[in-house]
Amino acid sequence: MPNRPYIFYELTNSICSKCLRKTEAKVIFENDQVFLVKHCRHHGREKVLISTDIEYYKKCREFLKRAEMPYRWNTSIQYGCPYDCGLCPDHEQHSCLALVEVTYQCNLQCPIVMRSLPRKNRNGAH
């Protein structure tokens, strides 16, 4: 029986890079790299490189920290993960500062970034 050219690692949630709709995504290991393979009903399949080091990626996923309760919730649960990004009552891991990795591909207009910015900064001046 033939094997697939990759190893399936886990299932997660993501968003389509074109329409920003929530999609399921597979995390796969292929050619010593980690990819996110998404499938949008409207735009089809998309494969995104998320790490060039499988062992480092796995070590990051193994780290667990006790869930801390913040003194004040940052955001409410309105649309669900990943749209209610930030410190919401549904965030189970811990109270932490949300970091957004800005790349040349990012236009800083996705709902995750826009919901995390204070209203006065949503005019595009970052």
PDB file of C-alpha atoms in Angstrom:
ATOM      1  CA  MET A   1       0.000   0.000   0.000  1.00  0.00           C
ATOM      2  CA  PRO A   2       1.488   3.418  -0.922  1.00  0.00           C
ATOM      3  CA  ASN A   3       2.096   6.117   1.679  1.00  0.00           C
ATOM      4  CA  ARG A   4       1.212   9.782   1.504  1.00  0.00           C
ATOM      5  CA  PRO A   5       4.215  12.092   1.023  1.00  0.00           C
ATOM      6  CA  TYR A   6       3.596  13.740   4.401  1.00  0.00           C
ATOM      7  CA  ILE A   7       2.746  12.951   8.030  1.00  0.00           C
ATOM      8  CA  PHE A   8      -0.553  14.249   9.401  1.00  0.00           C
ATOM      9  CA  TYR A   9       0.102  15.819  12.835  1.00  0.00           C
ATOM     10  CA  GLU A  10      -3.107  17.516  14.016  1.00  0.00           C
ATOM     11  CA  LEU A  11      -6.325  19.259  13.048  1.00  0.00           C
ATOM     12  CA  THR A  12      -6.898  22.924  13.885  1.00  0.00           C
ATOM     13  CA  ASN A  13      -8.886  25.996  12.860  1.00  0.00           C
ATOM     14  CA  SER A  14      -7.732  28.706  10.504  1.00  0.00           C
ATOM     15  CA  ILE A  15      -9.158  31.288   8.119  1.00  0.00           C
ATOM     16  CA  CYS A  16      -9.148  31.456   4.334  1.00  0.00           C
ATOM     17  CA  SER A  17      -6.624  34.043   3.149  1.00  0.00           C
ATOM     18  CA  LYS A  18      -9.021  35.238   0.432  1.00  0.00           C
ATOM     19  CA  CYS A  19     -12.458  35.494   2.097  1.00  0.00           C
ATOM     20  CA  LEU A  20     -11.403  35.294   5.787  1.00  0.00           C
ATOM     21  CA  ARG A  21     -14.021  32.627   6.508  1.00  0.00           C
ATOM     22  CA  LYS A  22     -13.247  30.089   9.224  1.00  0.00           C
ATOM     23  CA  THR A  23     -11.902  26.794   7.863  1.00  0.00           C
ATOM     24  CA  GLU A  24     -10.604  23.550   9.258  1.00  0.00           C
ATOM     25  CA  ALA A  25      -6.921  22.985   8.636  1.00  0.00           C
ATOM     26  CA  LYS A  26      -4.524  20.071   8.860  1.00  0.00           C
ATOM     27  CA  VAL A  27      -1.028  20.481  10.244  1.00  0.00           C
ATOM     28  CA  ILE A  28       1.296  18.236   8.247  1.00  0.00           C
ATOM     29  CA  PHE A  29       5.016  17.465   8.256  1.00  0.00           C
ATOM     30  CA  GLU A  30       6.508  17.321   4.774  1.00  0.00           C
ATOM     31  CA  ASN A  31      10.112  17.647   3.557  1.00  0.00           C
ATOM     32  CA  ASP A  32      11.321  18.510   7.094  1.00  0.00           C
ATOM     33  CA  GLN A  33       8.900  21.455   7.294  1.00  0.00           C
ATOM     34  CA  VAL A  34       5.490  22.131   8.893  1.00  0.00           C
ATOM     35  CA  PHE A  35       2.556  23.173   6.709  1.00  0.00           C
ATOM     36  CA  LEU A  36      -1.022  24.216   7.348  1.00  0.00           C
ATOM     37  CA  VAL A  37      -3.332  22.768   4.694  1.00  0.00           C
ATOM     38  CA  LYS A  38      -6.666  24.603   4.598  1.00  0.00           C
ATOM     39  CA  HIS A  39      -9.736  23.955   2.509  1.00  0.00           C
ATOM     40  CA  CYS A  40     -12.245  26.753   1.952  1.00  0.00           C
ATOM     41  CA  ARG A  41     -15.607  25.782   0.430  1.00  0.00           C
ATOM     42  CA  HIS A  42     -15.447  28.900  -1.738  1.00  0.00           C
ATOM     43  CA  HIS A  43     -11.745  29.145  -2.676  1.00  0.00           C
ATOM     44  CA  GLY A  44     -10.447  25.598  -2.446  1.00  0.00           C
ATOM     45  CA  ARG A  45      -7.195  24.261  -1.027  1.00  0.00           C
ATOM     46  CA  GLU A  46      -4.385  26.387   0.347  1.00  0.00           C
ATOM     47  CA  LYS A  47      -1.049  25.156   1.714  1.00  0.00           C
ATOM     48  CA  VAL A  48       0.910  27.512   3.975  1.00  0.00           C
ATOM     49  CA  LEU A  49       4.400  27.016   5.432  1.00  0.00           C
ATOM     50  CA  ILE A  50       4.255  27.635   9.205  1.00  0.00           C
ATOM     51  CA  SER A  51       7.658  26.335  10.351  1.00  0.00           C
ATOM     52  CA  THR A  52      10.933  25.218   8.846  1.00  0.00           C
ATOM     53  CA  ASP A  53      11.796  23.139  11.924  1.00  0.00           C
ATOM     54  CA  ILE A  54       9.550  20.214  12.880  1.00  0.00           C
ATOM     55  CA  GLU A  55      11.226  19.504  16.224  1.00  0.00           C
ATOM     56  CA  TYR A  56      10.986  23.133  17.328  1.00  0.00           C
ATOM     57  CA  TYR A  57       7.306  23.231  16.303  1.00  0.00           C
ATOM     58  CA  LYS A  58       6.582  20.074  18.317  1.00  0.00           C
ATOM     59  CA  LYS A  59       8.414  21.415  21.392  1.00  0.00           C
ATOM     60  CA  CYS A  60       6.341  24.612  21.252  1.00  0.00           C
ATOM     61  CA  ARG A  61       3.149  22.537  21.122  1.00  0.00           C
ATOM     62  CA  GLU A  62       4.227  20.444  24.128  1.00  0.00           C
ATOM     63  CA  PHE A  63       4.583  23.424  26.456  1.00  0.00           C
ATOM     64  CA  LEU A  64       1.527  23.722  28.722  1.00  0.00           C
ATOM     65  CA  LYS A  65       0.985  26.401  31.313  1.00  0.00           C
ATOM     66  CA  ARG A  66      -1.667  26.512  34.018  1.00  0.00           C
ATOM     67  CA  ALA A  67      -4.684  28.577  33.033  1.00  0.00           C
ATOM     68  CA  GLU A  68      -4.634  31.966  34.723  1.00  0.00           C
ATOM     69  CA  MET A  69      -7.748  34.029  35.359  1.00  0.00           C
ATOM     70  CA  PRO A  70      -7.400  37.705  34.409  1.00  0.00           C
ATOM     71  CA  TYR A  71      -8.791  40.492  36.543  1.00  0.00           C
ATOM     72  CA  ARG A  72     -10.728  41.810  33.550  1.00  0.00           C
ATOM     73  CA  TRP A  73     -11.698  40.127  30.253  1.00  0.00           C
ATOM     74  CA  ASN A  74     -10.392  41.910  27.169  1.00  0.00           C
ATOM     75  CA  THR A  75     -13.003  40.784  24.651  1.00  0.00           C
ATOM     76  CA  SER A  76     -16.363  39.075  24.673  1.00  0.00           C
ATOM     77  CA  ILE A  77     -17.240  35.881  22.819  1.00  0.00           C
ATOM     78  CA  GLN A  78     -19.101  37.071  19.740  1.00  0.00           C
ATOM     79  CA  TYR A  79     -17.971  35.105  16.695  1.00  0.00           C
ATOM     80  CA  GLY A  80     -15.839  32.310  18.154  1.00  0.00           C
ATOM     81  CA  CYS A  81     -12.249  31.343  17.538  1.00  0.00           C
ATOM     82  CA  PRO A  82     -10.269  32.578  15.657  1.00  0.00           C
ATOM     83  CA  TYR A  83     -12.287  35.814  15.278  1.00  0.00           C
ATOM     84  CA  ASP A  84     -12.554  36.646  18.981  1.00  0.00           C
ATOM     85  CA  CYS A  85      -8.790  36.675  19.256  1.00  0.00           C
ATOM     86  CA  GLY A  86      -7.528  38.102  22.485  1.00  0.00           C
ATOM     87  CA  LEU A  87      -8.255  37.483  26.112  1.00  0.00           C
ATOM     88  CA  CYS A  88     -11.894  36.368  26.065  1.00  0.00           C
ATOM     89  CA  PRO A  89     -13.759  34.224  28.627  1.00  0.00           C
ATOM     90  CA  ASP A  90     -13.354  31.213  26.317  1.00  0.00           C
ATOM     91  CA  HIS A  91      -9.542  31.470  26.152  1.00  0.00           C
ATOM     92  CA  GLU A  92      -8.463  28.420  28.149  1.00  0.00           C
ATOM     93  CA  GLN A  93      -4.688  28.514  28.100  1.00  0.00           C
ATOM     94  CA  HIS A  94      -3.564  31.561  30.042  1.00  0.00           C
ATOM     95  CA  SER A  95      -3.658  35.310  30.262  1.00  0.00           C
ATOM     96  CA  CYS A  96      -1.064  36.507  27.833  1.00  0.00           C
ATOM     97  CA  LEU A  97      -0.248  39.340  25.543  1.00  0.00           C
ATOM     98  CA  ALA A  98      -1.424  38.583  22.009  1.00  0.00           C
ATOM     99  CA  LEU A  99       1.331  38.913  19.426  1.00  0.00           C
ATOM    100  CA  VAL A 100       0.601  39.287  15.745  1.00  0.00           C
ATOM    101  CA  GLU A 101       3.377  38.325  13.377  1.00  0.00           C
ATOM    102  CA  VAL A 102       3.468  40.900  10.611  1.00  0.00           C
ATOM    103  CA  THR A 103       4.771  39.646   7.279  1.00  0.00           C
ATOM    104  CA  TYR A 104       4.934  41.029   3.770  1.00  0.00           C
ATOM    105  CA  GLN A 105       1.770  39.026   3.049  1.00  0.00           C
ATOM    106  CA  CYS A 106      -0.216  40.710   5.851  1.00  0.00           C
ATOM    107  CA  ASN A 107      -2.194  43.829   5.003  1.00  0.00           C
ATOM    108  CA  LEU A 108      -3.237  44.312   8.667  1.00  0.00           C
ATOM    109  CA  GLN A 109      -6.882  44.385   7.587  1.00  0.00           C
ATOM    110  CA  CYS A 110      -8.012  40.892   8.649  1.00  0.00           C
ATOM    111  CA  PRO A 111     -10.694  40.602  11.353  1.00  0.00           C
ATOM    112  CA  ILE A 112      -8.186  39.294  13.886  1.00  0.00           C
ATOM    113  CA  VAL A 113      -5.964  42.360  13.657  1.00  0.00           C
ATOM    114  CA  MET A 114      -8.821  44.822  13.296  1.00  0.00           C
ATOM    115  CA  ARG A 115     -10.691  43.517  16.377  1.00  0.00           C
ATOM    116  CA  SER A 116      -7.533  43.740  18.489  1.00  0.00           C
ATOM    117  CA  LEU A 117      -6.799  47.371  17.616  1.00  0.00           C
ATOM    118  CA  PRO A 118      -8.298  50.223  19.609  1.00  0.00           C
ATOM    119  CA  ARG A 119     -11.071  51.876  17.577  1.00  0.00           C
ATOM    120  CA  LYS A 120      -9.057  55.098  17.169  1.00  0.00           C
ATOM    121  CA  ASN A 121      -6.269  53.145  15.345  1.00  0.00           C
ATOM    122  CA  ARG A 122      -8.510  51.366  12.823  1.00  0.00           C
ATOM    123  CA  ASN A 123      -7.986  53.934  10.072  1.00  0.00           C
ATOM    124  CA  GLY A 124      -5.076  51.972   8.596  1.00  0.00           C
ATOM    125  CA  ALA A 125      -2.266  53.955  10.231  1.00  0.00           C
ATOM    126  CA  HIS A 126      -0.230  51.287  12.023  1.00  0.00           C
TER     127      HIS A 126
END
